[in-house]
Coordinates of C-alpha atoms in Angstrom, one line a residue:
M39 CA 17.8 -50.2 5.2
R40 CA 15.5 -47.5 5.6
F41 CA 16.3 -43.8 4.6
P42 CA 14.3 -41.1 6.3
D43 CA 12.2 -39.3 4.2
P44 CA 13.1 -35.7 3.8
S45 CA 10.1 -34.6 2.0
A46 CA 8.6 -33.6 5.2
A47 CA 10.7 -30.6 5.5
L48 CA 9.7 -29.4 2.0
P49 CA 6.6 -26.8 3.3
I50 CA 9.1 -25.6 6.0
V51 CA 11.7 -24.8 3.4
A52 CA 9.1 -23.4 0.9
F53 CA 7.9 -21.0 3.6
V54 CA 11.4 -19.8 4.6
A55 CA 12.1 -19.3 1.2
A56 CA 9.4 -17.6 0.3
M57 CA 9.5 -15.3 3.3
V58 CA 13.0 -14.4 2.2
L59 CA 11.8 -13.6 -1.4
M60 CA 8.9 -11.4 -0.2
I61 CA 11.2 -9.2 2.2
R62 CA 14.0 -9.0 -0.1
V63 CA 11.6 -8.0 -2.5
G64 CA 8.4 -6.2 -1.4
G65 CA 10.8 -4.8 1.5
T66 CA 9.5 -3.8 5.2
E67 CA 8.1 0.0 4.1
P68 CA 4.6 -0.1 2.4
A69 CA 4.6 1.8 -0.7
L70 CA 2.7 5.0 -1.3
W71 CA -0.3 3.7 -3.1
L72 CA -3.7 5.3 -3.4
D73 CA -5.6 1.9 -2.7
T74 CA -3.9 1.8 0.9
V75 CA -4.8 5.5 1.8
N76 CA -8.4 4.9 0.8
D77 CA -8.2 1.4 2.8
Q78 CA -6.8 3.3 5.5
R79 CA -9.7 5.8 5.6
H80 CA -12.4 3.2 5.9
V81 CA -10.2 1.5 8.4
R82 CA -10.2 4.6 10.9
A83 CA -13.7 5.6 10.3
C84 CA -14.8 2.4 11.2
V85 CA -12.9 1.7 14.1
E86 CA -12.5 5.2 15.7
Q87 CA -15.8 6.7 14.7
D88 CA -18.0 3.5 14.4
R89 CA -18.9 4.2 10.5
C90 CA -18.4 1.1 9.4
P91 CA -18.9 0.8 5.5
L92 CA -21.9 -1.3 3.7
R93 CA -19.2 -2.5 0.9
G94 CA -15.8 -2.1 -0.1
P95 CA -14.2 -0.1 -2.6
A96 CA -14.9 -0.1 -6.4
T97 CA -13.2 -2.6 -8.4
S98 CA -11.8 -1.9 -12.1
V99 CA -14.9 -3.6 -13.5
Q100 CA -17.6 -1.1 -13.7
S101 CA -20.3 -1.3 -10.8
L102 CA -18.8 -4.0 -9.0
H103 CA -17.4 -3.7 -5.5
V104 CA -15.3 -5.5 -3.2
G105 CA -17.0 -6.8 0.1
T106 CA -16.0 -6.0 3.3
S107 CA -13.6 -8.9 4.7
W108 CA -10.5 -6.9 3.5
L109 CA -11.6 -3.8 5.3
G110 CA -12.5 -5.8 8.2
F111 CA -9.1 -7.7 8.2
R112 CA -7.1 -4.4 8.2
G113 CA -9.3 -2.9 11.1
L114 CA -8.4 -6.1 13.3
L115 CA -4.5 -5.5 12.8
H116 CA -5.4 -1.7 13.4
V117 CA -7.1 -2.5 16.8
A118 CA -4.3 -4.8 17.6
G119 CA -1.7 -2.0 17.2
L120 CA -0.2 -2.9 13.7
D121 CA 1.0 -0.1 11.7
L122 CA 1.3 -0.1 8.0
A123 CA 4.6 -1.6 8.0
A124 CA 3.7 -4.3 10.3
A125 CA 0.5 -5.1 8.2
L126 CA 2.9 -5.5 5.1
F127 CA 4.8 -8.1 7.1
V128 CA 1.5 -10.0 7.7
M129 CA 0.7 -9.7 3.6
H130 CA 4.2 -11.4 3.5
V131 CA 3.7 -14.1 6.1
L132 CA 0.7 -14.6 4.2
A133 CA 2.1 -15.2 1.0
A134 CA 4.6 -17.3 2.3
V135 CA 2.1 -19.4 4.1
G136 CA 0.5 -19.8 0.2
F137 CA 4.0 -21.3 -0.8
A138 CA 3.8 -23.7 2.2
L139 CA 0.2 -25.0 1.4
L140 CA 1.2 -25.5 -2.2
A141 CA 4.4 -27.6 -1.3
L142 CA 2.0 -29.7 0.5
A143 CA -0.7 -30.1 -1.6
V144 CA 1.5 -31.0 -4.4
S145 CA 3.8 -33.2 -2.8
R146 CA 1.0 -35.3 -1.5
S147 CA -0.4 -35.5 -4.8
A148 CA 2.6 -35.8 -6.8
G149 CA 5.7 -35.9 -4.6
P150 CA 8.6 -33.5 -4.0
L151 CA 10.2 -32.8 -7.3
A152 CA 6.7 -31.7 -8.5
A153 CA 6.3 -29.7 -5.4
S154 CA 9.8 -28.0 -5.9
V155 CA 9.1 -26.9 -9.5
A156 CA 5.5 -25.9 -8.4
L157 CA 7.0 -23.7 -5.9
L158 CA 9.9 -22.2 -8.6
L159 CA 6.9 -21.6 -11.2
L160 CA 4.8 -19.8 -8.7
A161 CA 7.7 -17.6 -7.4
W162 CA 8.8 -16.8 -11.3
A163 CA 5.0 -16.3 -12.1
M164 CA 4.4 -13.6 -8.9
L165 CA 7.5 -11.5 -10.0
R166 CA 6.4 -11.3 -13.4
V167 CA 2.6 -9.9 -13.1
D168 CA 1.8 -6.6 -11.8
L169 CA 1.4 -7.3 -8.2
H170 CA 4.0 -5.3 -6.6
L171 CA 4.8 -7.1 -3.2
G172 CA 5.7 -3.6 -1.9
V173 CA 2.1 -3.0 -1.8
L174 CA -0.3 -3.1 1.2
Y175 CA -3.7 -3.7 -0.5
N176 CA -6.1 -6.6 -1.3
A177 CA -4.4 -8.1 -4.4
R178 CA -1.7 -9.2 -1.7
T179 CA -4.0 -11.9 -0.5
Y180 CA -4.4 -13.4 -3.9
V181 CA -1.5 -15.8 -3.8
F182 CA -2.6 -17.0 -0.5
F183 CA -6.7 -17.8 -1.1
G184 CA -5.6 -19.3 -4.8
A185 CA -2.6 -21.6 -2.8
L186 CA -5.4 -22.3 0.1
L187 CA -8.0 -23.2 -2.6
T188 CA -5.7 -25.2 -5.0
A189 CA -4.9 -27.3 -1.9
L190 CA -8.6 -27.8 -0.6
C191 CA -9.5 -28.4 -4.1
L192 CA -6.8 -31.1 -4.7
E193 CA -7.8 -32.6 -1.2
C194 CA -11.5 -32.7 -2.1
V195 CA -11.0 -34.6 -5.5
R196 CA -9.2 -37.3 -3.5
R197 CA -11.7 -37.6 -0.6
P198 CA -15.1 -35.2 -1.5
R199 CA -16.3 -35.1 1.8
P200 CA -19.1 -32.9 2.5
A201 CA -17.5 -31.3 5.6
L202 CA -14.7 -30.7 3.6
L203 CA -16.5 -29.4 0.5
G204 CA -18.3 -27.2 2.6
L205 CA -15.1 -25.5 4.1
S206 CA -14.0 -25.2 0.9
A207 CA -17.1 -23.1 -0.4
V208 CA -16.9 -20.8 2.5
V209 CA -13.0 -20.3 1.6
A210 CA -14.1 -19.3 -1.6
A211 CA -16.8 -16.9 -0.4
I212 CA -14.0 -15.3 1.6
A213 CA -11.6 -14.8 -1.6
A214 CA -14.6 -13.9 -3.5
E215 CA -14.9 -10.8 -0.8
V216 CA -11.5 -9.9 -1.4
H217 CA -12.3 -9.4 -4.8
P218 CA -15.4 -10.5 -6.8
V219 CA -13.0 -12.6 -9.8
C220 CA -12.4 -14.9 -7.2
G221 CA -15.8 -16.3 -7.0
L222 CA -14.6 -18.3 -9.9
F223 CA -13.1 -20.4 -6.9
V224 CA -16.4 -22.0 -6.3
L225 CA -16.3 -24.0 -9.7
P226 CA -13.6 -26.6 -9.0
V227 CA -15.4 -27.2 -5.5
A228 CA -18.3 -28.3 -7.4
Y229 CA -16.6 -29.7 -9.7
A230 CA -14.7 -31.9 -6.7
A231 CA -18.6 -33.1 -5.7
V232 CA -19.6 -34.1 -9.0
V233 CA -16.9 -36.5 -9.7
E234 CA -16.9 -38.5 -6.4
P235 CA -16.0 -41.8 -7.4
G236 CA -18.9 -44.2 -6.9
A237 CA -21.3 -41.8 -5.8
S238 CA -24.9 -41.7 -7.5
T239 CA -26.0 -39.0 -9.6
R240 CA -28.6 -37.8 -7.0
R241 CA -25.7 -37.8 -4.4
R242 CA -23.5 -36.0 -6.6
L243 CA -26.0 -33.3 -7.8
A244 CA -26.8 -32.8 -3.9
L245 CA -23.5 -32.3 -3.4
A246 CA -22.8 -30.0 -5.8
G247 CA -25.9 -28.0 -4.9
G248 CA -24.8 -27.6 -1.2
V249 CA -21.7 -26.1 -2.3
L250 CA -23.2 -23.3 -4.4
G251 CA -25.7 -23.1 -1.4
V252 CA -23.1 -22.8 1.3
F253 CA -20.7 -20.5 -1.0
G254 CA -24.1 -18.2 -1.5
T255 CA -24.9 -18.0 2.1
A256 CA -21.4 -17.4 2.8
L257 CA -21.2 -14.7 0.8
F258 CA -24.3 -12.4 1.7
A259 CA -23.8 -13.0 5.3
L260 CA -20.1 -11.4 5.0
S261 CA -20.9 -8.4 3.1
P262 CA -24.9 -8.1 2.2
G263 CA -24.7 -4.7 1.2
A264 CA -22.1 -5.3 -1.6
W265 CA -23.5 -8.2 -2.8
I266 CA -26.9 -7.0 -3.2
G267 CA -25.5 -4.4 -5.3
N268 CA -23.0 -6.6 -7.2
V269 CA -25.9 -8.8 -8.3
A270 CA -28.1 -5.8 -9.3
A271 CA -25.0 -4.9 -11.3
L272 CA -24.5 -8.3 -13.2
A273 CA -28.2 -8.2 -14.1
A274 CA -27.7 -5.0 -15.8
G275 CA -24.9 -6.1 -17.6
I276 CA -22.8 -3.9 -15.7
G277 CA -23.1 -0.9 -17.6
A278 CA -20.0 -2.8 -19.6
T279 CA -19.3 0.1 -22.4
P280 CA -16.0 1.3 -21.9
A281 CA -15.2 5.1 -22.2
S282 CA -12.8 4.4 -25.0
G283 CA -15.3 2.7 -27.2
G284 CA -13.7 -0.6 -26.6
A285 CA -9.9 -2.3 -27.4
T286 CA -8.4 -1.4 -30.8
A287 CA -5.6 -2.8 -32.2
A288 CA -3.1 -1.0 -30.3
S289 CA -4.8 -1.4 -27.4
P290 CA -3.2 -2.9 -24.4
G291 CA -6.0 -5.3 -24.1
V292 CA -5.2 -6.9 -27.1
G293 CA -1.6 -8.1 -26.0
S294 CA -0.2 -10.9 -23.8
S295 CA 1.7 -10.9 -20.7
P296 CA 4.6 -13.7 -20.5
V297 CA 2.5 -15.3 -17.9
E298 CA -0.8 -15.5 -19.7
V299 CA 1.1 -16.8 -22.5
T300 CA 2.6 -19.7 -20.4
A301 CA -1.1 -20.4 -18.8
L302 CA -2.4 -21.3 -22.1
A303 CA 0.6 -23.5 -22.4
V304 CA -0.5 -25.1 -19.3
M305 CA -3.4 -25.5 -20.4
A306 CA -2.5 -27.2 -23.3
L307 CA -0.1 -29.6 -21.3
L308 CA -3.4 -30.4 -19.0
G309 CA -5.3 -31.5 -22.2
V310 CA -2.6 -33.7 -23.2
G311 CA -2.2 -35.0 -19.5
L312 CA -5.8 -36.1 -19.6
A313 CA -5.5 -38.3 -22.6
V314 CA -2.6 -39.9 -21.9
A315 CA -2.6 -40.2 -17.9
P316 CA -6.1 -41.5 -16.9
G317 CA -4.9 -42.1 -13.5
R318 CA -4.9 -39.1 -12.5
R319 CA -7.6 -37.5 -14.6
R320 CA -9.7 -36.1 -11.8
E321 CA -6.9 -34.1 -10.2
L322 CA -5.7 -32.7 -13.3
G323 CA -9.5 -32.1 -14.1
A324 CA -9.6 -30.2 -11.0
L325 CA -6.7 -27.7 -11.9
L326 CA -8.3 -27.4 -15.7
V327 CA -11.4 -26.1 -13.9
L328 CA -9.2 -24.2 -11.2
S329 CA -7.7 -22.5 -14.2
A330 CA -9.3 -22.2 -17.2
P331 CA -12.7 -20.2 -16.4
M332 CA -10.6 -17.3 -15.2
L333 CA -8.2 -17.5 -18.2
A334 CA -11.1 -17.0 -20.4
V335 CA -12.7 -14.1 -18.5
Y336 CA -9.4 -12.3 -17.9
R337 CA -9.1 -12.7 -22.1
A338 CA -12.8 -11.9 -22.8
A339 CA -12.4 -8.8 -20.5
R340 CA -9.5 -7.7 -21.9
L341 CA -10.4 -7.9 -25.4
A342 CA -13.5 -6.0 -24.6
D343 CA -11.5 -3.5 -22.8
L344 CA -13.2 -4.1 -19.5
V345 CA -10.7 -4.0 -17.4
D346 CA -7.2 -2.3 -17.2
P347 CA -4.3 -4.5 -18.8
S348 CA -2.8 -5.4 -15.5
D349 CA -2.1 -9.2 -15.1
K350 CA -2.2 -8.8 -11.4
Y351 CA -6.2 -10.4 -12.1
L352 CA -4.2 -13.8 -12.5
A353 CA -2.6 -13.8 -9.5
P354 CA -5.2 -15.4 -7.7
W355 CA -4.6 -18.7 -10.2
L356 CA -0.6 -18.7 -10.4
P357 CA -0.7 -21.5 -7.6
A358 CA -3.3 -23.7 -9.5
L359 CA -1.0 -23.1 -12.6
A360 CA 2.0 -23.6 -11.1
A361 CA 0.7 -26.9 -9.6
A362 CA -1.0 -27.9 -13.0
A363 CA 2.4 -27.5 -15.1
A364 CA 4.2 -29.6 -12.3
I365 CA 1.5 -32.3 -11.7
G366 CA 0.8 -32.6 -15.7
A367 CA 4.6 -32.7 -16.5
L368 CA 5.1 -35.5 -13.7
A369 CA 2.0 -37.4 -15.4
L370 CA 3.5 -37.2 -18.7
A371 CA 7.1 -38.5 -17.6
S372 CA 5.7 -41.0 -15.1
E373 CA 3.7 -42.5 -18.4
A374 CA 7.0 -42.3 -20.3
W375 CA 8.7 -43.7 -17.8
S376 CA 6.8 -46.5 -17.4
R377 CA 6.8 -47.4 -21.1
V378 CA 10.6 -47.5 -20.8
R379 CA 10.7 -49.5 -17.5
A380 CA 8.1 -52.2 -19.5
R381 CA 11.0 -52.4 -21.8
I382 CA 14.5 -52.4 -19.7
G383 CA 13.0 -54.0 -16.5
D384 CA 12.8 -52.6 -12.8
P385 CA 16.3 -51.1 -11.4
R386 CA 17.7 -52.9 -8.1
P387 CA 14.9 -51.9 -5.1
A388 CA 17.5 -50.4 -2.9
L389 CA 19.5 -48.4 -5.6
A390 CA 15.8 -47.3 -6.4
R391 CA 14.7 -45.9 -3.1
A392 CA 18.5 -44.4 -2.5
G393 CA 18.0 -42.8 -6.0
R394 CA 14.3 -41.2 -4.7
V395 CA 16.3 -40.2 -1.3
A396 CA 18.6 -38.1 -3.0
G397 CA 16.2 -36.7 -5.5
T398 CA 14.2 -35.9 -2.9
L399 CA 17.2 -33.8 -1.3
V400 CA 18.0 -32.4 -4.4
T401 CA 14.5 -30.9 -4.8
I402 CA 14.1 -29.3 -1.5
H403 CA 17.7 -27.6 -2.1
A404 CA 15.9 -26.7 -5.4
A405 CA 12.8 -25.2 -3.5
G406 CA 15.4 -23.0 -1.8
L407 CA 15.9 -21.2 -4.9
V408 CA 12.6 -19.3 -4.4
A409 CA 14.5 -17.0 -2.3
F410 CA 17.0 -15.8 -4.6
L411 CA 14.9 -15.7 -8.1
P412 CA 15.8 -12.5 -9.8
A413 CA 13.2 -9.9 -9.9
G414 CA 12.4 -7.1 -11.7
T415 CA 12.8 -3.3 -10.7
S416 CA 8.6 -3.1 -10.1
A417 CA 8.0 -6.7 -9.1
G418 CA 8.1 -5.2 -5.3
M419 CA 8.0 -1.3 -5.3
P420 CA 5.8 0.6 -8.3
S421 CA 8.7 2.3 -9.5
V422 CA 7.5 5.0 -12.3
G423 CA 9.7 6.2 -14.9
G424 CA 12.6 4.8 -13.2
R425 CA 12.4 6.6 -10.2
P426 CA 12.5 5.3 -6.6
A427 CA 9.0 4.9 -5.2
F428 CA 7.8 6.8 -2.3
T429 CA 7.0 5.0 1.0
F430 CA 4.2 5.9 3.7
A431 CA 7.5 6.5 5.6
D432 CA 8.3 8.8 3.6
A433 CA 5.2 10.9 3.9
G434 CA 5.4 10.6 7.5
V435 CA 8.7 12.1 7.3
V436 CA 7.3 15.0 4.6
A437 CA 4.5 15.8 6.9
E438 CA 6.4 16.1 10.0
A439 CA 8.9 18.4 8.1
L440 CA 6.0 20.7 6.7
R441 CA 4.9 21.2 10.0
G442 CA 8.0 22.2 11.1
L443 CA 7.8 25.0 9.0
G444 CA 4.3 26.1 10.4
W445 CA 2.2 24.8 7.7
D446 CA -1.5 23.3 8.2
L447 CA -2.7 20.9 6.2
P448 CA -4.6 23.1 3.8
R449 CA -1.3 24.9 3.0
A450 CA 0.4 21.6 2.3
V451 CA -2.1 20.3 -0.1
G452 CA -2.1 23.2 -2.3
S453 CA 1.7 24.2 -2.2
V454 CA 3.4 20.1 -2.4
K455 CA 4.8 19.4 -6.2
G456 CA 6.3 16.7 -7.8
P457 CA 5.8 13.6 -9.7
D458 CA 4.0 11.7 -7.0
A459 CA 2.3 14.9 -5.7
A460 CA -1.2 13.0 -6.1
D461 CA -1.0 10.5 -4.0
L462 CA 1.0 12.3 -1.5
V463 CA -1.5 14.9 -0.5
E464 CA -3.8 12.3 0.0
A465 CA -1.4 10.6 2.0
L466 CA -0.7 13.6 4.6
A467 CA -3.8 13.4 6.3
V468 CA -3.7 9.9 6.7
V469 CA -0.3 9.2 7.9
S470 CA 0.2 12.1 10.5
P471 CA -2.4 14.3 12.9
W472 CA -3.1 18.0 11.7
D473 CA -4.2 20.3 14.1
A474 CA -5.7 23.2 11.7
P475 CA -9.1 22.7 10.3
P476 CA -9.5 22.5 6.6
E477 CA -9.6 26.1 5.0
S478 CA -8.2 27.5 1.7
P479 CA -5.3 25.8 0.6
G480 CA -2.1 26.7 -0.9
G481 CA -1.4 29.5 1.5
R482 CA -3.7 32.3 2.4
P483 CA -5.6 34.8 -0.3
G484 CA -3.0 37.4 -0.6
D485 CA 0.1 35.9 0.3
E486 CA 2.5 37.0 -1.8
D487 CA 5.3 34.9 -0.6
R488 CA 4.5 31.8 -0.8
D489 CA 6.9 28.9 -1.9
A490 CA 6.3 25.4 -3.2
A491 CA 7.4 22.7 -1.4
Y492 CA 8.9 20.0 -4.4
V493 CA 9.1 16.8 -2.8
L494 CA 11.1 14.6 -4.9
K495 CA 12.7 11.0 -4.4
A496 CA 15.8 10.4 -6.3
W497 CA 18.5 7.9 -6.8
T498 CA 21.7 8.9 -4.7
E499 CA 23.9 9.2 -7.4
R500 CA 21.9 11.5 -9.1
V501 CA 21.9 14.1 -6.2
P502 CA 24.1 16.9 -6.7
D503 CA 26.4 17.8 -3.8
P504 CA 25.8 20.7 -2.6
L505 CA 22.3 20.8 -3.3
P506 CA 20.7 23.5 -4.9
D507 CA 19.3 26.5 -2.8
G508 CA 16.7 26.1 -1.1
C509 CA 16.9 22.3 -1.1
R510 CA 17.1 20.0 1.7
T511 CA 17.6 16.1 2.5
L512 CA 14.8 14.7 4.8
R513 CA 15.6 11.1 4.4
R514 CA 18.1 8.6 3.1
S515 CA 16.5 4.8 2.6
G516 CA 18.6 2.5 0.8
D517 CA 20.2 4.0 -2.1
A518 CA 17.5 6.4 -2.7
V519 CA 17.1 10.4 -0.9
L520 CA 14.2 12.0 -0.2
L521 CA 14.4 15.6 -0.8
L522 CA 12.5 19.1 0.0
C523 CA 13.4 21.9 -2.3
L524 CA 11.2 25.2 -1.4
T525 CA 11.3 27.7 -4.2
P526 CA 9.3 30.9 -5.1
I527 CA 5.9 30.3 -7.4
R528 CA 3.9 32.8 -9.1
T529 CA 1.1 30.4 -9.9
R530 CA -1.7 30.7 -7.5
W531 CA -3.8 27.4 -6.9
E532 CA -6.7 29.0 -4.4
R533 CA -8.7 29.6 -7.7
F534 CA -8.4 29.2 -11.4
E535 CA -10.4 27.5 -14.5
V536 CA -10.5 24.3 -15.6
C537 CA -11.3 23.9 -19.2
V538 CA -12.2 20.2 -20.8
R539 CA -13.0 19.6 -24.4
P540 CA -12.8 16.3 -26.6
S541 CA -9.3 15.8 -28.0
G542 CA -9.0 16.9 -31.6
E543 CA -11.1 20.0 -31.4
G544 CA -9.2 23.7 -31.8
D545 CA -9.4 26.0 -29.2
V546 CA -11.1 26.4 -25.8
R547 CA -14.8 27.3 -26.4
A548 CA -17.2 29.6 -24.1
G549 CA -18.9 27.2 -22.1
E550 CA -15.8 24.8 -21.7
C551 CA -14.4 26.3 -18.2
V552 CA -15.7 26.2 -15.2
E553 CA -14.4 27.9 -11.9
S554 CA -12.1 25.7 -9.5
G555 CA -9.2 25.5 -7.1
I556 CA -7.7 23.0 -5.1
A557 CA -10.2 22.0 -2.1
L558 CA -9.6 20.2 0.7
E559 CA -12.6 18.4 1.7
P560 CA -13.1 16.3 5.3
A561 CA -13.7 13.1 4.6
L562 CA -17.4 12.7 5.7
D563 CA -17.8 9.7 3.3
P564 CA -14.5 7.7 3.7
E565 CA -15.0 6.1 0.0
D566 CA -14.2 9.8 -0.8
V567 CA -10.7 11.3 -1.4
S568 CA -10.0 14.3 0.9
V569 CA -8.6 16.5 -2.0
H570 CA -10.8 17.6 -4.9
V571 CA -9.9 19.8 -7.9
A572 CA -13.4 20.9 -9.5
G573 CA -13.9 20.1 -13.3
L574 CA -10.8 17.7 -13.8
P575 CA -11.6 14.5 -15.0
G576 CA -11.2 11.5 -12.6
L577 CA -8.6 9.0 -12.8
S578 CA -9.1 6.8 -15.5
R579 CA -7.0 5.5 -18.7
H580 CA -10.0 6.1 -21.0
H581 CA -9.7 9.6 -21.6
A582 CA -9.8 11.1 -24.7
R583 CA -9.8 14.8 -24.1
T584 CA -7.6 18.0 -23.7
V585 CA -7.5 19.9 -20.3
T586 CA -6.2 23.3 -20.0
L587 CA -5.6 25.1 -16.6
R588 CA -5.8 28.9 -16.8
L589 CA -3.5 29.8 -14.3
P590 CA -3.4 33.2 -12.7
L591 CA -0.2 34.8 -11.7
G592 CA 1.0 36.6 -8.5
P593 CA 3.7 39.2 -8.9
A594 CA 7.3 38.5 -9.7
R595 CA 9.7 37.9 -6.7
G596 CA 13.2 39.0 -7.8
G597 CA 14.7 36.9 -10.8
P598 CA 13.7 35.3 -13.6
S599 CA 11.0 32.8 -13.6
G600 CA 10.2 30.3 -16.1
I601 CA 7.8 26.9 -16.6
V602 CA 9.4 23.5 -17.7
M603 CA 7.0 20.7 -18.8
P604 CA 9.3 17.6 -18.3
R605 CA 9.0 14.2 -20.4
S606 CA 10.1 12.1 -17.3
G607 CA 8.8 8.3 -17.8
G608 CA 5.4 7.7 -15.9
L609 CA 4.5 11.4 -16.3
C610 CA 1.4 13.0 -17.5
G611 CA 3.4 15.4 -19.9
G612 CA 1.9 18.6 -21.1
R613 CA 2.8 21.8 -23.0
V614 CA 2.8 25.8 -22.3
A615 CA -0.3 26.6 -24.6
A616 CA -0.1 30.7 -23.6
V617 CA 1.4 33.3 -21.1
D618 CA 0.0 36.8 -21.5
V619 CA 3.7 38.2 -20.9
G620 CA 6.6 36.0 -21.7
E621 CA 8.3 33.9 -24.7
V622 CA 6.6 30.1 -25.1
S623 CA 9.5 27.7 -26.8
A624 CA 8.3 26.1 -30.4
D625 CA 7.3 22.9 -28.5
G626 CA 5.8 24.5 -25.7
L627 CA 7.9 22.4 -23.5
R628 CA 9.3 25.6 -21.6
A629 CA 8.5 29.1 -21.2
R630 CA 9.7 32.2 -19.5
I631 CA 7.6 34.1 -17.5
G632 CA 7.6 38.2 -18.2
D633 CA 7.6 40.4 -15.0
G634 CA 4.1 42.1 -15.8
A635 CA 2.7 38.6 -16.8
R636 CA -0.9 37.8 -15.0
R637 CA -2.1 34.6 -16.5
L638 CA -0.6 31.2 -17.5
D639 CA -2.3 28.6 -19.7
L640 CA -1.2 25.0 -19.5
E641 CA -2.5 22.1 -21.6
W642 CA -2.7 17.9 -21.4
R643 CA -4.0 15.6 -23.8
L644 CA -5.3 12.9 -22.2
G645 CA -4.7 9.8 -23.8
A646 CA -1.9 11.2 -26.1
P647 CA 1.4 8.9 -26.1
E648 CA 3.0 11.5 -23.6
C649 CA 0.0 11.1 -21.0
A650 CA -1.1 7.5 -21.5
G651 CA -2.8 5.4 -18.9
Y652 CA -3.2 6.0 -15.4
S653 CA -0.6 9.0 -15.8
W654 CA -3.3 11.2 -15.7
R655 CA -4.3 10.9 -11.7
G656 CA -7.2 13.3 -12.1
F657 CA -5.0 15.7 -10.2
P658 CA -2.7 19.1 -11.8
P659 CA 0.3 16.9 -13.5
F660 CA 3.4 17.8 -12.5
F661 CA 5.6 20.8 -14.0
I662 CA 8.5 22.9 -12.8
E663 CA 8.3 26.3 -11.8
G664 CA 10.9 28.5 -10.8
D665 CA 14.1 30.4 -11.7
P666 CA 16.5 28.6 -14.4
A667 CA 18.8 27.1 -12.1
T668 CA 16.8 25.5 -9.6
S669 CA 14.5 24.1 -12.4
A670 CA 17.7 22.5 -14.3
A671 CA 18.6 20.9 -10.8
I672 CA 15.0 19.5 -10.4
E673 CA 14.6 18.3 -13.9
A674 CA 18.1 16.2 -13.6
L675 CA 16.9 14.8 -10.3
L676 CA 13.6 13.4 -12.2
R677 CA 16.1 11.0 -14.3
G678 CA 16.0 7.3 -13.6
R679 CA 19.1 5.5 -13.5
D680 CA 18.7 4.9 -17.4
G681 CA 17.8 8.4 -18.1

């Protein structure tokens, strides 16, 4: 009796389960993310104004840039009429295709059981690294390219045909376009050429040289501007001294994420498998060459503090690591079973076939569990401080509401306040057209009745009923509420002073301050952001400086006015340094502004525990200004569910 082989359905099950996982965790609205804003500027400049960049944005590795293939792909989606939400769905589909490719490759190599184990491991790891499935950016393609290269490399070590090796080299070049670190994918392709069974040394070297030649040619053909600059940067040593002076014992560069620890265990498993399972040495060797170089580079870069501590850079290698763990474990189990079988003899053939079919059905159902794996709160959306994440749909609603108030873009940029204002003001010009040309932001000079527009997204259970005066609901999405609160302010943002000095020094000295203001600049160069504040340090995690803003104050507008410097998670927390008329609390977190006050000094210590990492965004950090009741209501809305 012949039993049908149900393993052919495994890639389909993997695709469907992965799609469910992507939509369940990543959602259908892309999160508000600065990389997406900048990518969209590039795309619109290229498609609508014929100003296409010669290289992509800068990476976290100093002086290196991505290629233009990612922006070209985004441009194709734009030309096809797909908005940002549809583009995010395409990213979900690509990730699901990666799961299907991994299922197919591992199933062909080691059977459906190993494939199901690999799928579950891949899903687990994806939900543990800092990838954010709800963000539309180049990192969302990492798993697709990793799975595709894993499948190609496993096929190459089985049948190292020149055409297949060349195709794999081209795919590795495209992956390197998405991020330069993916250039390491060429190593396992070259390895597959070198280990061709029965080939002469000359043929092996010729194939390996051909792989490297195709890879380099494709790389430069895709983005010559980017890779000429990258090669020059690599030759110059990348200027690799970090601004912080290197990692310390307390630096996040020294610690290891759970995925990295698991990856190191997988490397050990591969080493054992290579020793005890000679029949699988070529496959296990390819997976080792796929995974080990990146782990070494990633660990060295973090120890040297050359990249931020995000483990998303491991994402391209997650499919290979999942395949290595599954195939390596199966190789060890098979070796152990062979020894047991040598003692007890073979089971009856019919019973063995039935057992294999039943086992395959069980593993297919296990692969379906990918759709239901639990995910952390930030696996999909980059939630900060336990607050709900903003999306581009939220930004569009905010833009529409502000236009309804008669505001133009300059006034919106100068008046929008909130924990996510740094990214929100950048997105306003991208998500919606504005008719007015750039002028002085934050209201016209001389306006005495300006309001701040506090834009807040809070959990439904945190929103009071009724809402505070001046607040209204803009949108409800899931269990979150988008609020707009208009409240009078006295701070003037069109012109103020920025003072920057090294941390640990005393009072501000002469020459440390510059005239500044929140300036809206047309994005003539799409790589530049449109909102600029002269004198402020840029977005970085290596700052060890103290920033003081000297803000002029307008006249009192009836009722008491005060300042609250919140300490909510994810915010860069500061303190009130001085107010010329009024009172400042002993800890500097609150101040009362007197009626006759004319200047307010606010201070932030960059790199301190209350303003660590990327909580400094290169934009005036969030604080609350208003009457006591409004300030208390806004402060309560900032709390996360556990706050």
